[in-house]
């Protein structure tokens, strides 16, 4: 029987989501011909959740699309009774969650009602990508903790902060774009009282003997060796909390943890992010999650590469996201211009506006040469992120003589 048309739409969807778990146990769903419950299916690898192929839980990692009710990655969530928290483990109220914030959600079965995906949330964690005081801020770009932040037009929260507003502590939600070595912001807000500086990114250096770690151009020092977790390897997605600057320019490390996305085994997964590792279109990692796309349907296959923006739907089997659908958008090279702040001829690196660039024999100089590189001169060009490198690899440079 269909729900009564007199029911309030939001309450109707909530009731349907709450009923999803009961419908699953009925081996084919409830009596509603409007709720399309996923039926047991064979899996490409021959493995199903509980041996039946029925997925009894789901995991979402994406930006919050809307609130009232909360929608993450296109799935509308019933959050009554769910544990809501931030990346520091502090409890949140639902009215503190805003569009553009990035969230990780554990939920029950995703059902489809009148073209809408619905699920009952069990836990929802909202975490920032960056917190700190920008050393540069205009309408398009911020540099925070040495990390370049791209500010798309009409990004939620940016109005009122003001261009050139250095000196104000900000919170930034978004995605890592490895091709451009930057964070693409999805929301910006002023920091709250007591917020510590933090950064989520790829570990580009670790020296346990010296007690140092590096993410991009940020270097942090751990006074206590216990702050450096065992097993961390270069390229791991990590979350750092840092304190005041030391005399050598590094920051005091207050906390460090591995922070890759870990969807539960056997769950249905809706994951949006950037490609952090790429072996082939069939084998890659999205925000640190290993993906097997050998049986997937693709949209934008030619765009799939390291740094590409992508969304993957599938199931977690043996610690791998076995994809049923992959949507990819091309990662464009970074076009930059600015004043040369620092130059290391031996290492062939250049610092421009907080970005670290590397040139080589493959770099094409336009109307100039490497001999023209000088601190203070204007530089423009194109660069790309290369896996395992802290610096962007310059493909084209033009030096103002």
PDB file of C-alpha atoms in Angstrom, residues 140-338:
ATOM      1  CA  UNK A 140      39.705  33.202  -5.864  1.00  0.00           C
ATOM      2  CA  UNK A 141      42.598  31.945  -3.736  1.00  0.00           C
ATOM      3  CA  UNK A 142      43.700  31.509  -0.142  1.00  0.00           C
ATOM      4  CA  UNK A 143      46.995  30.196   1.211  1.00  0.00           C
ATOM      5  CA  UNK A 144      46.615  28.561   4.635  1.00  0.00           C
ATOM      6  CA  UNK A 145      49.380  26.601   6.372  1.00  0.00           C
ATOM      7  CA  UNK A 146      51.315  26.812   3.118  1.00  0.00           C
ATOM      8  CA  UNK A 147      48.496  25.099   1.200  1.00  0.00           C
ATOM      9  CA  UNK A 148      46.860  26.728  -1.797  1.00  0.00           C
ATOM     10  CA  UNK A 149      43.045  26.823  -1.542  1.00  0.00           C
ATOM     11  CA  UNK A 150      40.892  27.390  -4.627  1.00  0.00           C
ATOM     12  CA  UNK A 151      37.724  29.360  -3.879  1.00  0.00           C
ATOM     13  CA  UNK A 152      35.099  28.630  -6.566  1.00  0.00           C
ATOM     14  CA  UNK A 153      32.602  31.398  -7.412  1.00  0.00           C
ATOM     15  CA  UNK A 154      29.683  31.751  -4.969  1.00  0.00           C
ATOM     16  CA  UNK A 155      31.236  29.302  -2.496  1.00  0.00           C
ATOM     17  CA  UNK A 156      29.034  29.109   0.648  1.00  0.00           C
ATOM     18  CA  UNK A 157      30.301  31.127   3.590  1.00  0.00           C
ATOM     19  CA  UNK A 158      32.868  33.317   1.808  1.00  0.00           C
ATOM     20  CA  UNK A 159      30.753  36.475   1.707  1.00  0.00           C
ATOM     21  CA  UNK A 160      31.449  38.684   4.690  1.00  0.00           C
ATOM     22  CA  UNK A 161      34.996  37.397   5.261  1.00  0.00           C
ATOM     23  CA  UNK A 162      36.449  39.844   2.763  1.00  0.00           C
ATOM     24  CA  UNK A 163      39.194  39.704   0.130  1.00  0.00           C
ATOM     25  CA  UNK A 164      42.672  40.340   1.439  1.00  0.00           C
ATOM     26  CA  UNK A 165      41.410  39.343   4.877  1.00  0.00           C
ATOM     27  CA  UNK A 166      44.590  37.858   6.271  1.00  0.00           C
ATOM     28  CA  UNK A 167      44.780  37.634  10.037  1.00  0.00           C
ATOM     29  CA  UNK A 168      41.356  35.989  10.453  1.00  0.00           C
ATOM     30  CA  UNK A 169      41.311  32.306  11.356  1.00  0.00           C
ATOM     31  CA  UNK A 170      39.278  30.308   8.825  1.00  0.00           C
ATOM     32  CA  UNK A 171      37.748  26.857   8.494  1.00  0.00           C
ATOM     33  CA  UNK A 172      37.755  25.301   5.006  1.00  0.00           C
ATOM     34  CA  UNK A 173      35.838  22.259   3.807  1.00  0.00           C
ATOM     35  CA  UNK A 174      36.658  20.688   0.444  1.00  0.00           C
ATOM     36  CA  UNK A 175      38.605  18.108  -1.552  1.00  0.00           C
ATOM     37  CA  UNK A 176      42.291  17.518  -2.247  1.00  0.00           C
ATOM     38  CA  UNK A 177      43.125  18.220  -5.900  1.00  0.00           C
ATOM     39  CA  UNK A 178      46.462  16.488  -6.367  1.00  0.00           C
ATOM     40  CA  UNK A 179      46.894  17.534  -9.999  1.00  0.00           C
ATOM     41  CA  UNK A 180      47.014  21.165  -8.914  1.00  0.00           C
ATOM     42  CA  UNK A 181      48.420  20.529  -5.431  1.00  0.00           C
ATOM     43  CA  UNK A 182      45.588  22.492  -3.855  1.00  0.00           C
ATOM     44  CA  UNK A 183      42.379  22.187  -1.884  1.00  0.00           C
ATOM     45  CA  UNK A 184      39.181  22.902  -3.810  1.00  0.00           C
ATOM     46  CA  UNK A 185      36.971  24.502  -1.182  1.00  0.00           C
ATOM     47  CA  UNK A 186      33.289  23.650  -0.919  1.00  0.00           C
ATOM     48  CA  UNK A 187      32.609  25.904   2.104  1.00  0.00           C
ATOM     49  CA  UNK A 188      34.515  28.542   4.114  1.00  0.00           C
ATOM     50  CA  UNK A 189      33.694  29.938   7.563  1.00  0.00           C
ATOM     51  CA  UNK A 190      35.364  31.819  10.383  1.00  0.00           C
ATOM     52  CA  UNK A 191      36.981  29.554  12.959  1.00  0.00           C
ATOM     53  CA  UNK A 192      35.331  29.036  16.337  1.00  0.00           C
ATOM     54  CA  UNK A 193      36.908  30.108  19.633  1.00  0.00           C
ATOM     55  CA  UNK A 194      39.429  27.492  20.722  1.00  0.00           C
ATOM     56  CA  UNK A 195      39.866  25.965  17.236  1.00  0.00           C
ATOM     57  CA  UNK A 196      43.424  24.704  16.639  1.00  0.00           C
ATOM     58  CA  UNK A 197      45.126  24.802  13.249  1.00  0.00           C
ATOM     59  CA  UNK A 198      44.721  21.565  11.281  1.00  0.00           C
ATOM     60  CA  UNK A 199      45.414  20.161   7.849  1.00  0.00           C
ATOM     61  CA  UNK A 200      44.278  17.051   5.994  1.00  0.00           C
ATOM     62  CA  UNK A 201      46.552  16.004   3.135  1.00  0.00           C
ATOM     63  CA  UNK A 202      49.050  13.528   1.736  1.00  0.00           C
ATOM     64  CA  UNK A 203      52.099  12.687   3.818  1.00  0.00           C
ATOM     65  CA  UNK A 204      55.083  13.771   1.719  1.00  0.00           C
ATOM     66  CA  UNK A 205      57.806  13.254   4.329  1.00  0.00           C
ATOM     67  CA  UNK A 206      58.411  11.616   7.701  1.00  0.00           C
ATOM     68  CA  UNK A 207      61.646  11.347   9.707  1.00  0.00           C
ATOM     69  CA  UNK A 208      61.061   9.448  12.925  1.00  0.00           C
ATOM     70  CA  UNK A 209      64.598  10.012  14.179  1.00  0.00           C
ATOM     71  CA  UNK A 210      64.266  13.778  13.794  1.00  0.00           C
ATOM     72  CA  UNK A 211      60.601  13.766  14.807  1.00  0.00           C
ATOM     73  CA  UNK A 212      59.434  15.647  11.701  1.00  0.00           C
ATOM     74  CA  UNK A 213      56.578  15.204   9.241  1.00  0.00           C
ATOM     75  CA  UNK A 214      55.725  17.077   6.066  1.00  0.00           C
ATOM     76  CA  UNK A 215      52.472  17.601   4.167  1.00  0.00           C
ATOM     77  CA  UNK A 216      52.996  19.748   1.086  1.00  0.00           C
ATOM     78  CA  UNK A 217      55.148  22.668   2.190  1.00  0.00           C
ATOM     79  CA  UNK A 218      54.073  22.375   5.853  1.00  0.00           C
ATOM     80  CA  UNK A 219      56.648  20.899   8.226  1.00  0.00           C
ATOM     81  CA  UNK A 220      55.785  19.933  11.793  1.00  0.00           C
ATOM     82  CA  UNK A 221      57.929  18.739  14.685  1.00  0.00           C
ATOM     83  CA  UNK A 222      56.831  16.140  17.239  1.00  0.00           C
ATOM     84  CA  UNK A 223      58.383  16.721  20.646  1.00  0.00           C
ATOM     85  CA  UNK A 224      57.081  13.296  21.674  1.00  0.00           C
ATOM     86  CA  UNK A 225      57.842  10.305  19.395  1.00  0.00           C
ATOM     87  CA  UNK A 226      54.489   8.808  20.464  1.00  0.00           C
ATOM     88  CA  UNK A 227      52.797  11.454  18.295  1.00  0.00           C
ATOM     89  CA  UNK A 228      54.076   9.663  15.151  1.00  0.00           C
ATOM     90  CA  UNK A 229      51.842   6.591  14.604  1.00  0.00           C
ATOM     91  CA  UNK A 230      53.535   3.375  13.504  1.00  0.00           C
ATOM     92  CA  UNK A 231      52.904   2.184   9.966  1.00  0.00           C
ATOM     93  CA  UNK A 232      52.441   5.571   8.302  1.00  0.00           C
ATOM     94  CA  UNK A 233      53.948   5.569   4.812  1.00  0.00           C
ATOM     95  CA  UNK A 234      54.584   8.319   2.278  1.00  0.00           C
ATOM     96  CA  UNK A 235      51.447   9.058   0.280  1.00  0.00           C
ATOM     97  CA  UNK A 236      49.117   8.221   3.175  1.00  0.00           C
ATOM     98  CA  UNK A 237      46.154  10.537   3.768  1.00  0.00           C
ATOM     99  CA  UNK A 238      46.760  12.098   7.188  1.00  0.00           C
ATOM    100  CA  UNK A 239      45.214  14.670   9.514  1.00  0.00           C
ATOM    101  CA  UNK A 240      47.558  16.953  11.447  1.00  0.00           C
ATOM    102  CA  UNK A 241      46.738  19.316  14.293  1.00  0.00           C
ATOM    103  CA  UNK A 242      49.514  21.872  14.793  1.00  0.00           C
ATOM    104  CA  UNK A 243      50.444  24.588  17.249  1.00  0.00           C
ATOM    105  CA  UNK A 244      52.761  27.576  17.323  1.00  0.00           C
ATOM    106  CA  UNK A 245      55.725  28.053  14.981  1.00  0.00           C
ATOM    107  CA  UNK A 246      59.197  27.103  16.240  1.00  0.00           C
ATOM    108  CA  UNK A 247      62.390  29.077  15.705  1.00  0.00           C
ATOM    109  CA  UNK A 248      63.307  26.916  12.683  1.00  0.00           C
ATOM    110  CA  UNK A 249      60.002  27.736  10.971  1.00  0.00           C
ATOM    111  CA  UNK A 250      58.372  24.350  11.567  1.00  0.00           C
ATOM    112  CA  UNK A 251      55.147  24.053  13.550  1.00  0.00           C
ATOM    113  CA  UNK A 252      54.657  22.105  16.757  1.00  0.00           C
ATOM    114  CA  UNK A 253      52.821  18.839  16.027  1.00  0.00           C
ATOM    115  CA  UNK A 254      49.951  18.341  18.468  1.00  0.00           C
ATOM    116  CA  UNK A 255      48.230  15.329  16.859  1.00  0.00           C
ATOM    117  CA  UNK A 256      48.663  13.125  13.790  1.00  0.00           C
ATOM    118  CA  UNK A 257      46.541  10.276  12.502  1.00  0.00           C
ATOM    119  CA  UNK A 258      45.937   8.309   9.336  1.00  0.00           C
ATOM    120  CA  UNK A 259      42.714   9.749   7.885  1.00  0.00           C
ATOM    121  CA  UNK A 260      41.865   7.812   4.746  1.00  0.00           C
ATOM    122  CA  UNK A 261      38.220   6.925   4.218  1.00  0.00           C
ATOM    123  CA  UNK A 262      37.407   3.426   5.523  1.00  0.00           C
ATOM    124  CA  UNK A 263      33.980   2.218   4.347  1.00  0.00           C
ATOM    125  CA  UNK A 264      32.651  -0.807   6.308  1.00  0.00           C
ATOM    126  CA  UNK A 265      33.088  -4.228   4.732  1.00  0.00           C
ATOM    127  CA  UNK A 266      30.068  -5.370   2.711  1.00  0.00           C
ATOM    128  CA  UNK A 267      28.450  -1.927   2.661  1.00  0.00           C
ATOM    129  CA  UNK A 268      27.077  -0.116  -0.335  1.00  0.00           C
ATOM    130  CA  UNK A 269      29.315   2.907  -0.943  1.00  0.00           C
ATOM    131  CA  UNK A 270      28.730   6.296  -2.565  1.00  0.00           C
ATOM    132  CA  UNK A 271      32.137   7.993  -2.636  1.00  0.00           C
ATOM    133  CA  UNK A 272      33.039  11.374  -4.144  1.00  0.00           C
ATOM    134  CA  UNK A 273      36.566  12.754  -4.152  1.00  0.00           C
ATOM    135  CA  UNK A 274      39.832  12.993  -6.086  1.00  0.00           C
ATOM    136  CA  UNK A 275      41.930  10.171  -7.526  1.00  0.00           C
ATOM    137  CA  UNK A 276      44.922   9.884  -5.169  1.00  0.00           C
ATOM    138  CA  UNK A 277      46.624   6.913  -6.882  1.00  0.00           C
ATOM    139  CA  UNK A 278      46.257   5.691 -10.449  1.00  0.00           C
ATOM    140  CA  UNK A 279      47.516   2.422 -11.959  1.00  0.00           C
ATOM    141  CA  UNK A 280      44.850   2.048 -14.654  1.00  0.00           C
ATOM    142  CA  UNK A 281      41.183   2.806 -15.264  1.00  0.00           C
ATOM    143  CA  UNK A 282      40.429  -0.529 -13.604  1.00  0.00           C
ATOM    144  CA  UNK A 283      42.668  -0.054 -10.553  1.00  0.00           C
ATOM    145  CA  UNK A 284      42.995   3.266  -8.749  1.00  0.00           C
ATOM    146  CA  UNK A 285      42.401   4.904  -5.363  1.00  0.00           C
ATOM    147  CA  UNK A 286      39.821   7.572  -4.593  1.00  0.00           C
ATOM    148  CA  UNK A 287      40.655   9.678  -1.528  1.00  0.00           C
ATOM    149  CA  UNK A 288      42.835   6.771  -0.376  1.00  0.00           C
ATOM    150  CA  UNK A 289      40.210   4.042  -0.980  1.00  0.00           C
ATOM    151  CA  UNK A 290      41.326   1.215  -3.318  1.00  0.00           C
ATOM    152  CA  UNK A 291      38.895   0.834  -6.241  1.00  0.00           C
ATOM    153  CA  UNK A 292      38.364  -2.150  -8.554  1.00  0.00           C
ATOM    154  CA  UNK A 293      36.511  -0.795 -11.592  1.00  0.00           C
ATOM    155  CA  UNK A 294      37.013  -3.821 -13.837  1.00  0.00           C
ATOM    156  CA  UNK A 295      33.242  -4.459 -14.018  1.00  0.00           C
ATOM    157  CA  UNK A 296      32.051  -0.858 -13.789  1.00  0.00           C
ATOM    158  CA  UNK A 297      30.024   1.312 -16.138  1.00  0.00           C
ATOM    159  CA  UNK A 298      31.984   4.497 -16.910  1.00  0.00           C
ATOM    160  CA  UNK A 299      31.079   8.069 -17.668  1.00  0.00           C
ATOM    161  CA  UNK A 300      34.098  10.192 -18.591  1.00  0.00           C
ATOM    162  CA  UNK A 301      36.525   7.255 -18.816  1.00  0.00           C
ATOM    163  CA  UNK A 302      39.077   9.330 -20.759  1.00  0.00           C
ATOM    164  CA  UNK A 303      39.192  11.807 -17.865  1.00  0.00           C
ATOM    165  CA  UNK A 304      40.232   9.270 -15.248  1.00  0.00           C
ATOM    166  CA  UNK A 305      43.774  10.008 -14.011  1.00  0.00           C
ATOM    167  CA  UNK A 306      45.635  11.034 -10.874  1.00  0.00           C
ATOM    168  CA  UNK A 307      43.983  14.153  -9.488  1.00  0.00           C
ATOM    169  CA  UNK A 308      40.742  13.740 -11.450  1.00  0.00           C
ATOM    170  CA  UNK A 309      37.481  14.476  -9.682  1.00  0.00           C
ATOM    171  CA  UNK A 310      35.393  11.318  -9.556  1.00  0.00           C
ATOM    172  CA  UNK A 311      32.424   9.645  -7.909  1.00  0.00           C
ATOM    173  CA  UNK A 312      32.148   5.884  -7.474  1.00  0.00           C
ATOM    174  CA  UNK A 313      29.193   3.706  -6.547  1.00  0.00           C
ATOM    175  CA  UNK A 314      29.776   0.118  -5.481  1.00  0.00           C
ATOM    176  CA  UNK A 315      30.339  -2.281  -2.575  1.00  0.00           C
ATOM    177  CA  UNK A 316      33.243  -2.894  -0.209  1.00  0.00           C
ATOM    178  CA  UNK A 317      34.569  -6.435  -0.729  1.00  0.00           C
ATOM    179  CA  UNK A 318      37.785  -7.550   0.942  1.00  0.00           C
ATOM    180  CA  UNK A 319      38.820  -3.969   1.700  1.00  0.00           C
ATOM    181  CA  UNK A 320      38.359  -2.879  -1.946  1.00  0.00           C
ATOM    182  CA  UNK A 321      35.556  -0.736  -3.361  1.00  0.00           C
ATOM    183  CA  UNK A 322      34.242  -2.875  -6.211  1.00  0.00           C
ATOM    184  CA  UNK A 323      32.641  -0.272  -8.451  1.00  0.00           C
ATOM    185  CA  UNK A 324      29.407  -0.623 -10.380  1.00  0.00           C
ATOM    186  CA  UNK A 325      29.515   2.967 -11.691  1.00  0.00           C
ATOM    187  CA  UNK A 326      32.342   5.501 -12.110  1.00  0.00           C
ATOM    188  CA  UNK A 327      31.923   9.147 -13.122  1.00  0.00           C
ATOM    189  CA  UNK A 328      35.113  11.132 -13.766  1.00  0.00           C
ATOM    190  CA  UNK A 329      35.964  14.724 -14.647  1.00  0.00           C
ATOM    191  CA  UNK A 330      39.330  15.770 -16.037  1.00  0.00           C
ATOM    192  CA  UNK A 331      41.990  17.299 -13.792  1.00  0.00           C
ATOM    193  CA  UNK A 332      43.239  20.411 -15.530  1.00  0.00           C
ATOM    194  CA  UNK A 333      46.845  21.579 -15.137  1.00  0.00           C
ATOM    195  CA  UNK A 334      47.398  24.504 -12.781  1.00  0.00           C
ATOM    196  CA  UNK A 335      47.893  27.835 -14.523  1.00  0.00           C
ATOM    197  CA  UNK A 336      49.775  30.219 -12.250  1.00  0.00           C
ATOM    198  CA  UNK A 337      51.503  33.596 -12.200  1.00  0.00           C
ATOM    199  CA  UNK A 338      53.280  35.491  -9.446  1.00  0.00           C
TER     200      UNK A 338
END
